[in-house]
Amino acid sequence: MEVVVMPSYEAMSLAAAKLVADILNAKPNAVLGMATGSTPLGVYQELVRMHREEGLDFAQVTTFNLDEYVGLPRQHTQSYHYFMHENFFRHVNVSPGNIYIPSGTTSNYRSFCDWYEQRIKDCGGIDVQILGIGSDGHIAFNEPGSSLSSRTRLKTLAKSTIDDNARFFDRPSDVPIYAITMGVGTILEARQLVLLATGANKSQAVAAMVEGPVTSMTTASALQLHPSAQVFLDESAASELKMREYYDWVKIKKPHAPPV
Ligand code: PGA
């Protein structure tokens, strides 16, 4: 795991967007794993800017989103379908037929989840998966206790997640209780993982993910098992890390290492 602490949210977002753009420039038909939430917005804004001003091309790209609320139709302003359309897809040239977001309204969740897993495989697997982290240490909606080999499935959200997300809904009782989410095992199969975290309310979850034991109590700690995971943090999200000096040392020295 590579931990990169950036001086600000903006700098962190630009660094992560550049990483995605580099992958796309090397492989124009890359499969991108998308995340929702407030954290990746800066990355999406920068990718949109690169598309408009530098011609970054998404024409051959396929995308898979991590999760969706159960029970929200795609036009609902808090659905992740809506979020992705508003914040990313309507600004770039991903072909609509290449966009995959879990359905929150299927009549058969089990078979939908199996189909979603199969689509990821049929599209060649995810090249780079963007991730946020919940204050309870979740990735996607893999709440504490989720198996580290879990696959796409319907999940009951933790109370803390429902509380965290209540800010987006008119009434707390409007927040969905269930979601459909890629599993930790699904996420670990992506070739590269890029996790972003910002703000002091994520600092404990970040410390547990990076420096704590690998445990289903912090599903983000599964990133320790991945051969190519990068964690981009701003100063406040990094504030509880004990090995901070080492991460900064690596950031300075790694660019000068012999080519591998
Ligand atoms: P946030 O959500 O980016 O809105 O903080 C992250 C998450 O819960 O995964």
mmCIF file of C-alpha atoms and ligand atoms in Angstrom:
data_model
loop_
_atom_site.group_PDB
_atom_site.id
_atom_site.type_symbol
_atom_site.label_atom_id
_atom_site.label_comp_id
_atom_site.label_asym_id
_atom_site.label_seq_id
_atom_site.Cartn_x
_atom_site.Cartn_y
_atom_site.Cartn_z
ATOM 1 C CA MET A 1 0.000 0.000 0.000
ATOM 2 C CA GLU A 2 1.308 3.408 -0.921
ATOM 3 C CA VAL A 3 0.149 6.284 1.271
ATOM 4 C CA VAL A 4 0.351 9.727 -0.313
ATOM 5 C CA VAL A 5 -0.475 12.726 1.874
ATOM 6 C CA MET A 6 -1.261 15.885 -0.079
ATOM 7 C CA PRO A 7 -1.444 19.418 1.306
ATOM 8 C CA SER A 8 -5.106 19.938 0.372
ATOM 9 C CA TYR A 9 -8.243 18.261 -0.947
ATOM 10 C CA GLU A 10 -7.669 19.933 -4.322
ATOM 11 C CA ALA A 11 -4.089 18.634 -4.605
ATOM 12 C CA MET A 12 -5.233 15.150 -3.601
ATOM 13 C CA SER A 13 -7.993 15.191 -6.214
ATOM 14 C CA LEU A 14 -5.622 16.318 -8.986
ATOM 15 C CA ALA A 15 -3.094 13.603 -8.121
ATOM 16 C CA ALA A 16 -5.744 10.863 -8.202
ATOM 17 C CA ALA A 17 -7.260 12.211 -11.444
ATOM 18 C CA LYS A 18 -3.818 12.218 -13.072
ATOM 19 C CA LEU A 19 -3.350 8.601 -12.106
ATOM 20 C CA VAL A 20 -6.674 7.676 -13.746
ATOM 21 C CA ALA A 21 -5.837 9.765 -16.833
ATOM 22 C CA ASP A 22 -2.438 8.045 -17.162
ATOM 23 C CA ILE A 23 -4.154 4.647 -17.128
ATOM 24 C CA LEU A 24 -6.650 5.866 -19.734
ATOM 25 C CA ASN A 25 -3.955 7.268 -21.985
ATOM 26 C CA ALA A 26 -2.068 3.958 -21.837
ATOM 27 C CA LYS A 27 -5.254 1.885 -22.313
ATOM 28 C CA PRO A 28 -8.069 3.836 -24.000
ATOM 29 C CA ASN A 29 -10.562 0.990 -23.453
ATOM 30 C CA ALA A 30 -9.833 0.743 -19.732
ATOM 31 C CA VAL A 31 -12.516 -0.436 -17.314
ATOM 32 C CA LEU A 32 -12.966 2.140 -14.565
ATOM 33 C CA GLY A 33 -14.482 1.415 -11.168
ATOM 34 C CA MET A 34 -16.424 4.462 -10.002
ATOM 35 C CA ALA A 35 -17.391 5.591 -6.510
ATOM 36 C CA THR A 36 -20.000 8.027 -5.245
ATOM 37 C CA GLY A 37 -19.957 10.223 -2.130
ATOM 38 C CA SER A 38 -18.590 13.705 -1.653
ATOM 39 C CA THR A 39 -14.929 12.636 -1.628
ATOM 40 C CA PRO A 40 -14.393 11.717 -5.314
ATOM 41 C CA LEU A 41 -16.152 14.842 -6.624
ATOM 42 C CA GLY A 42 -12.839 16.675 -7.030
ATOM 43 C CA VAL A 43 -11.441 13.779 -9.089
ATOM 44 C CA TYR A 44 -14.488 13.828 -11.362
ATOM 45 C CA GLN A 45 -14.252 17.598 -11.799
ATOM 46 C CA GLU A 46 -10.619 17.283 -12.827
ATOM 47 C CA LEU A 47 -11.332 14.398 -15.230
ATOM 48 C CA VAL A 48 -14.116 16.494 -16.797
ATOM 49 C CA ARG A 49 -11.694 19.420 -17.142
ATOM 50 C CA MET A 50 -9.114 17.136 -18.774
ATOM 51 C CA HIS A 51 -11.811 15.873 -21.149
ATOM 52 C CA ARG A 52 -12.851 19.417 -22.137
ATOM 53 C CA GLU A 53 -9.485 21.116 -22.256
ATOM 54 C CA GLU A 54 -7.022 18.338 -23.030
ATOM 55 C CA GLY A 55 -9.145 15.885 -25.011
ATOM 56 C CA LEU A 56 -9.051 13.062 -22.470
ATOM 57 C CA ASP A 57 -11.165 10.501 -24.277
ATOM 58 C CA PHE A 58 -13.677 8.164 -22.635
ATOM 59 C CA ALA A 59 -15.195 6.875 -25.898
ATOM 60 C CA GLN A 60 -13.960 3.301 -25.379
ATOM 61 C CA VAL A 61 -14.178 3.254 -21.599
ATOM 62 C CA THR A 62 -16.455 0.953 -19.604
ATOM 63 C CA THR A 63 -17.436 1.868 -16.033
ATOM 64 C CA PHE A 64 -18.757 -0.092 -13.079
ATOM 65 C CA ASN A 65 -20.063 1.669 -9.996
ATOM 66 C CA LEU A 66 -19.566 0.219 -6.548
ATOM 67 C CA ASP A 67 -23.063 0.489 -5.141
ATOM 68 C CA GLU A 68 -26.601 1.839 -5.172
ATOM 69 C CA TYR A 69 -29.350 2.369 -2.615
ATOM 70 C CA VAL A 70 -32.143 -0.177 -2.651
ATOM 71 C CA GLY A 71 -35.546 1.322 -3.343
ATOM 72 C CA LEU A 72 -34.505 4.568 -5.019
ATOM 73 C CA PRO A 73 -35.480 4.859 -8.677
ATOM 74 C CA ARG A 74 -32.658 6.069 -10.907
ATOM 75 C CA GLN A 75 -34.278 9.528 -11.331
ATOM 76 C CA HIS A 76 -34.300 10.098 -7.536
ATOM 77 C CA THR A 77 -31.917 12.958 -6.781
ATOM 78 C CA GLN A 78 -30.170 10.918 -4.081
ATOM 79 C CA SER A 79 -29.748 7.780 -6.164
ATOM 80 C CA TYR A 80 -26.227 6.981 -7.216
ATOM 81 C CA HIS A 81 -27.450 6.752 -10.833
ATOM 82 C CA TYR A 82 -28.458 10.408 -10.581
ATOM 83 C CA PHE A 83 -25.252 11.384 -8.785
ATOM 84 C CA MET A 84 -23.059 9.805 -11.457
ATOM 85 C CA HIS A 85 -25.020 11.304 -14.308
ATOM 86 C CA GLU A 86 -24.993 14.806 -12.829
ATOM 87 C CA ASN A 87 -21.404 14.837 -11.616
ATOM 88 C CA PHE A 88 -19.637 12.880 -14.305
ATOM 89 C CA PHE A 89 -21.339 11.057 -17.146
ATOM 90 C CA ARG A 90 -23.216 13.984 -18.646
ATOM 91 C CA HIS A 91 -19.952 15.930 -18.907
ATOM 92 C CA VAL A 92 -17.808 13.283 -20.643
ATOM 93 C CA ASN A 93 -18.138 10.917 -23.596
ATOM 94 C CA VAL A 94 -18.555 7.504 -21.960
ATOM 95 C CA SER A 95 -20.919 5.547 -24.192
ATOM 96 C CA PRO A 96 -24.232 5.069 -22.277
ATOM 97 C CA GLY A 97 -24.180 1.352 -23.118
ATOM 98 C CA ASN A 98 -20.849 0.998 -21.315
ATOM 99 C CA ILE A 99 -22.067 2.411 -17.992
ATOM 100 C CA TYR A 100 -22.912 -0.115 -15.287
ATOM 101 C CA ILE A 101 -24.427 0.924 -11.956
ATOM 102 C CA PRO A 102 -26.096 -1.583 -9.640
ATOM 103 C CA SER A 103 -29.883 -1.496 -9.845
ATOM 104 C CA GLY A 104 -31.718 -0.329 -6.749
ATOM 105 C CA THR A 105 -35.056 -1.421 -8.128
ATOM 106 C CA THR A 106 -34.611 -4.891 -9.615
ATOM 107 C CA SER A 107 -37.236 -7.507 -8.849
ATOM 108 C CA ASN A 108 -34.564 -10.130 -8.210
ATOM 109 C CA TYR A 109 -31.496 -8.895 -6.350
ATOM 110 C CA ARG A 110 -29.757 -12.254 -6.198
ATOM 111 C CA SER A 111 -29.755 -12.763 -9.952
ATOM 112 C CA PHE A 112 -28.952 -9.105 -10.604
ATOM 113 C CA CYS A 113 -25.862 -9.371 -8.371
ATOM 114 C CA ASP A 114 -24.706 -12.535 -10.144
ATOM 115 C CA TRP A 115 -25.204 -10.806 -13.509
ATOM 116 C CA TYR A 116 -23.231 -7.743 -12.345
ATOM 117 C CA GLU A 117 -20.295 -9.901 -11.246
ATOM 118 C CA GLN A 118 -20.375 -11.704 -14.587
ATOM 119 C CA ARG A 119 -20.466 -8.422 -16.548
ATOM 120 C CA ILE A 120 -17.320 -7.254 -14.741
ATOM 121 C CA LYS A 121 -15.580 -10.495 -15.729
ATOM 122 C CA ASP A 122 -16.885 -10.368 -19.316
ATOM 123 C CA CYS A 123 -15.542 -6.825 -19.687
ATOM 124 C CA GLY A 124 -12.079 -8.039 -18.700
ATOM 125 C CA GLY A 125 -12.099 -6.983 -15.031
ATOM 126 C CA ILE A 126 -11.694 -3.525 -13.526
ATOM 127 C CA ASP A 127 -8.405 -1.772 -14.320
ATOM 128 C CA VAL A 128 -8.615 0.869 -11.630
ATOM 129 C CA GLN A 129 -11.168 1.134 -8.855
ATOM 130 C CA ILE A 130 -11.759 4.495 -7.168
ATOM 131 C CA LEU A 131 -12.804 4.189 -3.523
ATOM 132 C CA GLY A 132 -13.851 6.352 -0.603
ATOM 133 C CA ILE A 133 -13.905 5.210 3.009
ATOM 134 C CA GLY A 134 -16.753 5.480 5.508
ATOM 135 C CA SER A 135 -16.205 6.783 9.013
ATOM 136 C CA ASP A 136 -16.799 3.155 10.109
ATOM 137 C CA GLY A 137 -13.987 1.990 7.812
ATOM 138 C CA HIS A 138 -16.230 0.592 5.064
ATOM 139 C CA ILE A 139 -15.383 0.469 1.373
ATOM 140 C CA ALA A 140 -18.418 0.635 -0.920
ATOM 141 C CA PHE A 141 -21.226 -0.454 1.424
ATOM 142 C CA ASN A 142 -19.230 -3.270 2.988
ATOM 143 C CA GLU A 143 -20.068 -2.484 6.580
ATOM 144 C CA PRO A 144 -18.093 -3.799 9.566
ATOM 145 C CA GLY A 145 -18.380 -7.572 9.671
ATOM 146 C CA SER A 146 -18.602 -7.991 5.889
ATOM 147 C CA SER A 147 -16.597 -10.977 4.724
ATOM 148 C CA LEU A 148 -13.316 -9.965 3.142
ATOM 149 C CA SER A 149 -14.160 -12.367 0.317
ATOM 150 C CA SER A 150 -17.723 -11.073 -0.154
ATOM 151 C CA ARG A 151 -19.181 -10.556 -3.629
ATOM 152 C CA THR A 152 -21.822 -8.189 -5.006
ATOM 153 C CA ARG A 153 -24.922 -8.525 -2.838
ATOM 154 C CA LEU A 154 -27.688 -6.786 -0.943
ATOM 155 C CA LYS A 155 -26.440 -5.330 2.331
ATOM 156 C CA THR A 156 -28.134 -3.838 5.390
ATOM 157 C CA LEU A 157 -26.512 -0.486 6.139
ATOM 158 C CA ALA A 158 -25.002 0.303 9.540
ATOM 159 C CA LYS A 159 -26.732 2.905 11.686
ATOM 160 C CA SER A 160 -23.591 5.097 11.505
ATOM 161 C CA THR A 161 -23.722 5.038 7.687
ATOM 162 C CA ILE A 162 -27.398 5.936 7.672
ATOM 163 C CA ASP A 163 -26.620 8.837 10.044
ATOM 164 C CA ASP A 164 -23.639 9.958 7.887
ATOM 165 C CA ASN A 165 -25.849 9.973 4.783
ATOM 166 C CA ALA A 166 -28.863 11.638 6.404
ATOM 167 C CA ARG A 167 -27.431 15.052 5.446
ATOM 168 C CA PHE A 168 -28.401 14.379 1.840
ATOM 169 C CA PHE A 169 -32.061 13.585 2.576
ATOM 170 C CA ASP A 170 -34.953 15.805 3.701
ATOM 171 C CA ARG A 171 -35.824 13.559 6.649
ATOM 172 C CA PRO A 172 -33.687 10.955 8.463
ATOM 173 C CA SER A 173 -36.482 8.429 7.849
ATOM 174 C CA ASP A 174 -35.973 8.891 4.068
ATOM 175 C CA VAL A 175 -32.453 7.407 4.152
ATOM 176 C CA PRO A 176 -32.503 3.918 2.619
ATOM 177 C CA ILE A 177 -31.631 1.067 4.967
ATOM 178 C CA TYR A 178 -30.418 -1.365 2.307
ATOM 179 C CA ALA A 179 -27.976 -1.111 -0.546
ATOM 180 C CA ILE A 180 -26.607 -3.290 -3.277
ATOM 181 C CA THR A 181 -22.828 -3.262 -3.205
ATOM 182 C CA MET A 182 -19.798 -4.876 -4.765
ATOM 183 C CA GLY A 183 -18.161 -7.130 -2.206
ATOM 184 C CA VAL A 184 -14.701 -6.756 -0.715
ATOM 185 C CA GLY A 185 -13.612 -9.781 -2.763
ATOM 186 C CA THR A 186 -14.962 -8.131 -5.925
ATOM 187 C CA ILE A 187 -13.064 -4.921 -5.167
ATOM 188 C CA LEU A 188 -9.818 -6.778 -4.432
ATOM 189 C CA GLU A 189 -9.889 -8.234 -7.960
ATOM 190 C CA ALA A 190 -9.480 -4.799 -9.558
ATOM 191 C CA ARG A 191 -5.939 -4.443 -10.930
ATOM 192 C CA GLN A 192 -5.349 -1.187 -9.121
ATOM 193 C CA LEU A 193 -7.101 0.472 -6.174
ATOM 194 C CA VAL A 194 -7.144 4.216 -5.487
ATOM 195 C CA LEU A 195 -8.717 5.213 -2.186
ATOM 196 C CA LEU A 196 -9.323 8.847 -1.257
ATOM 197 C CA ALA A 197 -10.080 10.320 2.144
ATOM 198 C CA THR A 198 -10.464 13.878 3.320
ATOM 199 C CA GLY A 199 -11.242 15.499 6.658
ATOM 200 C CA ALA A 200 -10.668 14.770 10.323
ATOM 201 C CA ASN A 201 -13.826 12.649 10.637
ATOM 202 C CA LYS A 202 -12.057 10.015 8.501
ATOM 203 C CA SER A 203 -8.734 10.059 10.374
ATOM 204 C CA GLN A 204 -9.501 7.137 12.710
ATOM 205 C CA ALA A 205 -10.887 4.957 9.930
ATOM 206 C CA VAL A 206 -7.821 5.808 7.803
ATOM 207 C CA ALA A 207 -5.405 4.866 10.613
ATOM 208 C CA ALA A 208 -7.264 1.581 11.137
ATOM 209 C CA MET A 209 -7.188 0.842 7.394
ATOM 210 C CA VAL A 210 -3.501 1.605 6.885
ATOM 211 C CA GLU A 211 -1.846 0.700 10.183
ATOM 212 C CA GLY A 212 -4.329 -1.562 11.963
ATOM 213 C CA PRO A 213 -4.812 -5.303 11.499
ATOM 214 C CA VAL A 214 -6.552 -6.731 8.443
ATOM 215 C CA THR A 215 -10.034 -7.257 9.781
ATOM 216 C CA SER A 216 -13.618 -7.398 8.587
ATOM 217 C CA MET A 217 -14.344 -4.827 11.320
ATOM 218 C CA THR A 218 -12.619 -2.291 9.016
ATOM 219 C CA THR A 219 -13.284 -3.596 5.534
ATOM 220 C CA ALA A 220 -10.956 -0.972 4.026
ATOM 221 C CA SER A 221 -8.070 -2.779 5.780
ATOM 222 C CA ALA A 222 -8.425 -5.417 3.029
ATOM 223 C CA LEU A 223 -6.443 -2.961 0.871
ATOM 224 C CA GLN A 224 -3.389 -4.255 2.747
ATOM 225 C CA LEU A 225 -3.888 -7.522 0.841
ATOM 226 C CA HIS A 226 -3.867 -5.841 -2.562
ATOM 227 C CA PRO A 227 -0.608 -5.707 -4.567
ATOM 228 C CA SER A 228 -1.316 -2.275 -6.029
ATOM 229 C CA ALA A 229 -3.264 0.032 -3.719
ATOM 230 C CA GLN A 230 -2.730 3.750 -3.402
ATOM 231 C CA VAL A 231 -4.258 5.837 -0.637
ATOM 232 C CA PHE A 232 -4.517 9.587 -1.225
ATOM 233 C CA LEU A 233 -5.145 11.681 1.878
ATOM 234 C CA ASP A 234 -5.328 15.291 2.865
ATOM 235 C CA GLU A 235 -3.601 16.488 6.047
ATOM 236 C CA SER A 236 -6.584 16.059 8.352
ATOM 237 C CA ALA A 237 -7.457 12.567 7.134
ATOM 238 C CA ALA A 238 -3.792 11.607 7.708
ATOM 239 C CA SER A 239 -3.583 13.156 11.172
ATOM 240 C CA GLU A 240 -3.740 9.871 13.148
ATOM 241 C CA LEU A 241 -1.111 7.976 11.154
ATOM 242 C CA LYS A 242 1.917 6.882 13.167
ATOM 243 C CA MET A 243 4.205 6.171 10.188
ATOM 244 C CA ARG A 244 3.636 9.561 8.582
ATOM 245 C CA GLU A 245 7.347 10.376 8.383
ATOM 246 C CA TYR A 246 7.974 7.233 6.350
ATOM 247 C CA TYR A 247 5.126 7.964 3.898
ATOM 248 C CA ASP A 248 6.517 11.446 3.255
ATOM 249 C CA TRP A 249 10.042 10.007 2.830
ATOM 250 C CA VAL A 250 8.757 7.528 0.237
ATOM 251 C CA LYS A 251 6.922 10.321 -1.600
ATOM 252 C CA ILE A 252 10.204 12.219 -1.981
ATOM 253 C CA LYS A 253 12.499 9.279 -2.701
ATOM 254 C CA LYS A 254 10.356 6.910 -4.793
ATOM 255 C CA PRO A 255 10.465 9.002 -7.991
ATOM 256 C CA HIS A 256 14.264 8.608 -7.960
ATOM 257 C CA ALA A 257 14.301 4.810 -7.480
ATOM 258 C CA PRO A 258 15.828 2.693 -10.264
ATOM 259 C CA PRO A 259 13.263 1.753 -12.912
ATOM 260 C CA VAL A 260 11.483 -1.536 -12.243
HETATM 261 P P1 PGA B 1 -18.082 10.340 1.496
HETATM 262 O O1 PGA B 1 -18.487 8.796 1.619
HETATM 263 O O2 PGA B 1 -17.112 10.429 0.372
HETATM 264 O O3 PGA B 1 -19.359 11.054 1.227
HETATM 265 O O4 PGA B 1 -17.460 10.724 2.803
HETATM 266 C C1 PGA B 1 -17.487 7.830 1.608
HETATM 267 C C2 PGA B 1 -18.053 6.458 1.888
HETATM 268 O O5 PGA B 1 -18.962 6.310 2.715
HETATM 269 O O6 PGA B 1 -17.555 5.490 1.285
#
